[in-house]
Each structure stands twice: as structure tokens, then as C-alpha cells.
mmCIF file of C-alpha atoms in Angstrom:
data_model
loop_
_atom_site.group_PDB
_atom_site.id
_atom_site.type_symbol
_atom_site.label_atom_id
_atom_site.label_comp_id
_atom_site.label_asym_id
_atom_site.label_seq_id
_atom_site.Cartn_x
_atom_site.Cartn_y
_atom_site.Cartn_z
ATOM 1 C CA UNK A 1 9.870 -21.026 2.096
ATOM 2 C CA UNK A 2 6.237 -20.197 1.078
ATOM 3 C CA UNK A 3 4.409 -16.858 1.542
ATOM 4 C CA UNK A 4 2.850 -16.839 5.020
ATOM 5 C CA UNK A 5 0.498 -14.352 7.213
ATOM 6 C CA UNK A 6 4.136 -13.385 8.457
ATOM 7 C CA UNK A 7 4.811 -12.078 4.959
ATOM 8 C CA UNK A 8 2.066 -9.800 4.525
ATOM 9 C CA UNK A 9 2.377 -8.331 8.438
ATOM 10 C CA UNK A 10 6.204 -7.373 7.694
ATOM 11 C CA UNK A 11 4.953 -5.917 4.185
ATOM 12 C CA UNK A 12 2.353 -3.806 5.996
ATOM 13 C CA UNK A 13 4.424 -2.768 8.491
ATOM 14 C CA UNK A 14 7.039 -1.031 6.221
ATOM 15 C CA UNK A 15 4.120 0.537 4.425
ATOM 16 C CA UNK A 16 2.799 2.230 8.084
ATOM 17 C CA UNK A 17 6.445 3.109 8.740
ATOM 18 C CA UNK A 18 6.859 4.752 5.298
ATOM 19 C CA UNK A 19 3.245 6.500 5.659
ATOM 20 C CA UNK A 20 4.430 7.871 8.923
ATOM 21 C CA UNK A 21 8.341 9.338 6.900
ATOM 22 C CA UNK A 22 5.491 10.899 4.895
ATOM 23 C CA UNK A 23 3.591 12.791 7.319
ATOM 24 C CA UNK A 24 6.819 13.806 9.043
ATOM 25 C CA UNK A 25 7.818 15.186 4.968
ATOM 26 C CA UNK A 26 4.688 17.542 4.519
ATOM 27 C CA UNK A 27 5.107 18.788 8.170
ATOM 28 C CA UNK A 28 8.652 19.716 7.380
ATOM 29 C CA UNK A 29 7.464 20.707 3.764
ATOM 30 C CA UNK A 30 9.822 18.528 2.480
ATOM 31 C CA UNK A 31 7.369 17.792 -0.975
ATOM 32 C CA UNK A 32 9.368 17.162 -3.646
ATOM 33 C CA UNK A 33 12.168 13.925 -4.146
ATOM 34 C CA UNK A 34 11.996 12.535 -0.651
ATOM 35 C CA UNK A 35 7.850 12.594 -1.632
ATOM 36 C CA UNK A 36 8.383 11.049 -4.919
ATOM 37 C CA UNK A 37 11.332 8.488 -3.061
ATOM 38 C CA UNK A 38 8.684 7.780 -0.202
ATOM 39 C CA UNK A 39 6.058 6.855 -3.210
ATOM 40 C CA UNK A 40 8.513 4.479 -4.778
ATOM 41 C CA UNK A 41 9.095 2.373 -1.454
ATOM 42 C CA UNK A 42 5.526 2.367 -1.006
ATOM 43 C CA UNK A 43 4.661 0.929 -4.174
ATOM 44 C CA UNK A 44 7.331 -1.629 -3.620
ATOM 45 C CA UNK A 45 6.129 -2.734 -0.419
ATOM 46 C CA UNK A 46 2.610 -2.723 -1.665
ATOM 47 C CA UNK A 47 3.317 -4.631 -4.728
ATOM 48 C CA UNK A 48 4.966 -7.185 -2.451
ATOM 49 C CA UNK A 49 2.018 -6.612 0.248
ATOM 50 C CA UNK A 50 -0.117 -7.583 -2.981
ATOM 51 C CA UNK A 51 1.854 -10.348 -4.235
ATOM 52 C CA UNK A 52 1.749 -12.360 -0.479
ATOM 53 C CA UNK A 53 -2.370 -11.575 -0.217
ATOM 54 C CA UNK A 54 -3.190 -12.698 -3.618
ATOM 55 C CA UNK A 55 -1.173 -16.253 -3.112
ATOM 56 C CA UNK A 56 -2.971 -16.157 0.534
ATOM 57 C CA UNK A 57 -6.025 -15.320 -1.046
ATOM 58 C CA UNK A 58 -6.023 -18.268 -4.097
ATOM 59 C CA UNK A 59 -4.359 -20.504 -1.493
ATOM 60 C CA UNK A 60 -6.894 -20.484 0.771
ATOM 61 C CA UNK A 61 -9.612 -20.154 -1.693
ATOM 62 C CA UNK A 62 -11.263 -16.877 -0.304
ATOM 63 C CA UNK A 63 -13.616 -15.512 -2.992
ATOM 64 C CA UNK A 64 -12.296 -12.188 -2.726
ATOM 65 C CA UNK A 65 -9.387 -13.039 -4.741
ATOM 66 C CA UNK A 66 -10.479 -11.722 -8.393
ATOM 67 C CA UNK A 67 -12.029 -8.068 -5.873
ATOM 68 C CA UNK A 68 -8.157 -8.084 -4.515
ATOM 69 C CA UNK A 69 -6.949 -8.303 -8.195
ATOM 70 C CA UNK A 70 -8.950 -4.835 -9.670
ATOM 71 C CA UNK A 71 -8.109 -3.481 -6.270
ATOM 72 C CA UNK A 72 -4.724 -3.535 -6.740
ATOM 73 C CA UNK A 73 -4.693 -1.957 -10.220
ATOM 74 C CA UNK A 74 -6.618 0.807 -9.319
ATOM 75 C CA UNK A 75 -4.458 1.335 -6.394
ATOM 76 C CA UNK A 76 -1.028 1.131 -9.518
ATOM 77 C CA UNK A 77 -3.082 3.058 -12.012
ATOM 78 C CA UNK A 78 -3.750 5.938 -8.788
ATOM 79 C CA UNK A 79 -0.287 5.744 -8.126
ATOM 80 C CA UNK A 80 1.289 6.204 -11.009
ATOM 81 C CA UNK A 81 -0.998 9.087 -11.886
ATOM 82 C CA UNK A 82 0.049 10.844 -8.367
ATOM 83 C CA UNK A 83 3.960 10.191 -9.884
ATOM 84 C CA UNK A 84 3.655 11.590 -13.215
ATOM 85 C CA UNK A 85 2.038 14.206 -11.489
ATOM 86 C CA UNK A 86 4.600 15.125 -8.880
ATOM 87 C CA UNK A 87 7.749 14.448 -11.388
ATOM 88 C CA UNK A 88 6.028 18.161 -13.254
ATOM 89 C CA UNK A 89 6.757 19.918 -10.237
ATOM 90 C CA UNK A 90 2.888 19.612 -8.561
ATOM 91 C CA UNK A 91 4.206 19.698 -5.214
ATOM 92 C CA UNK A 92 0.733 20.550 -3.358
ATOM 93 C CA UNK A 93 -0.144 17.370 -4.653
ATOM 94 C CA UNK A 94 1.449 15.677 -2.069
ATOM 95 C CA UNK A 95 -1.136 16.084 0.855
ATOM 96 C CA UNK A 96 -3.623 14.787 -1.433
ATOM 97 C CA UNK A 97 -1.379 11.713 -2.073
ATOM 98 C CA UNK A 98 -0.849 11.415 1.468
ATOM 99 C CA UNK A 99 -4.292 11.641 2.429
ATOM 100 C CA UNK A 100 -4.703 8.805 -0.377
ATOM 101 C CA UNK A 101 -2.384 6.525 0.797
ATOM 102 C CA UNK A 102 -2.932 6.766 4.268
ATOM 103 C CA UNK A 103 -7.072 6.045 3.814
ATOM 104 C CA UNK A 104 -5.981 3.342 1.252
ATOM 105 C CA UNK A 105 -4.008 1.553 3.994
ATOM 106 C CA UNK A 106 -6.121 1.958 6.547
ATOM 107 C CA UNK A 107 -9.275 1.112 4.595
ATOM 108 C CA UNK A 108 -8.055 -1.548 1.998
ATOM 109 C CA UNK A 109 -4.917 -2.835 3.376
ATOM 110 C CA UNK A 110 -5.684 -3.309 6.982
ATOM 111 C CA UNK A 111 -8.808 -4.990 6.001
ATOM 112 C CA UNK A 112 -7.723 -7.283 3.389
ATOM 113 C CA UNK A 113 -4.857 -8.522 6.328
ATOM 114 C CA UNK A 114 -7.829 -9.314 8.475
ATOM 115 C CA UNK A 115 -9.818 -10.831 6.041
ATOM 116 C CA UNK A 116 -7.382 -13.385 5.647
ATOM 117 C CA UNK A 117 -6.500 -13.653 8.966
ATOM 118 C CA UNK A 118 -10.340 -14.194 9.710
ATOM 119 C CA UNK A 119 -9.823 -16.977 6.751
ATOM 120 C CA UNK A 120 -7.051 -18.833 7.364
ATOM 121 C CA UNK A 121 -6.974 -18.211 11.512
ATOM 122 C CA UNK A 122 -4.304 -17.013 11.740
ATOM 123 C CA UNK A 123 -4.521 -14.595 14.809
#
């Protein structure tokens, strides 16, 4: 069973439900482990979002491939800055890392799912 549009969709979709946990967090002011435990299932499902896009990407020979590879660094370098970070007690970070995350999906993620789906037409 190969990596398919399907993949990515169900990757992204556990990313927007986790982003939502994480707005319902701060409003509670619940910033400290459910924060850090929200930031680990995000960067698992965005590794995996990554993974899925990238064989998409090279698959279907879409030159944005090596732009999707140093966007997906940054995104792990930001990340584990915004861990390191929270883990010495910088709670007030986490609005900042919210407000991160949440532009990051809705500006990166969301577009790099439609680029492909404009690419492989897949609607």
C-alpha cells in the first residue's frame, strides 16, 4: 500500500484536530505538559504529513520538492527550539507557539496539500 493524497488528508486532519486541543489548552491555561504533549503529536503527525508530501512530491515530479525539503527543517529546527524552550518552564511561550503552528498550517501545510492536489488531480 503506497502513500496516497488519502495519506496526507488523514495526516492533516489530526494536525487541525490537535491545533484545535491547543487553543482549547491556553483558554483553559492549561500551558505546561499537555502543551509540551500537544507539541509532540504535532510533530509526529507533521513528520508523517512530511514524509507522504515529499514521496507525492518526487513521485509526481513537482519541482517544489527540494522548497518542501528546507521547509520542513525549518519547521523541526522551530519546533524543537519552542520545546527546549517550554521544558525550562517558559510557559507564556505557548501562545506564541500556538500562533506559530496554527499560521504554519494554515499557510504551509494547507497549501502544499493543494499544490499537489492541483498536481496530481486529485480533487
Amino acid at each position: 500500500m503506497g502513500v496516497t493524497i488519502d495519506t496526507i488528508k488523514e495526516n492533516k486532519e489530526k494536525i487541525a484536530n490537535l491545533i484545535e486541543t491547543f487553543s482549547k489548552a491556553i483558554q483553559k491555561k492549561n500551558c505546561g505538559a499537555e502543551v509540551l504533549e500537544l507539541l509532540h503529536g504535532i510533530s509526529f503527525y507533521s513528520e508523517q504529513f512530511f514524509i507522504a508530501a515529499g514521496l507525492l512530491l518526487e513521485k509526481y515530479e513537482i519541482l517544489s520538492f527540494e522548497k518542501h525539503e528546507i521547509r520542513h527543517m525549518e519547521f523541526v529546527k522551530d519546533l524543537m527550539q519552542f520545546q527546549e524552550r517550554l521544558e525550562k518552564g517558559e510557559s507564556m511561550l505557548a501562545f506564541d507557539l500556538y500562533d506559530y503552528v496554527k499560521n504554519w498550517f494554515e499557510d504551509y501545510l494547507q497549501g502544499t496539500e493543494n499544490e499537489i492536489l492541483d498536481q496530481v488531480g486529485e480533487n
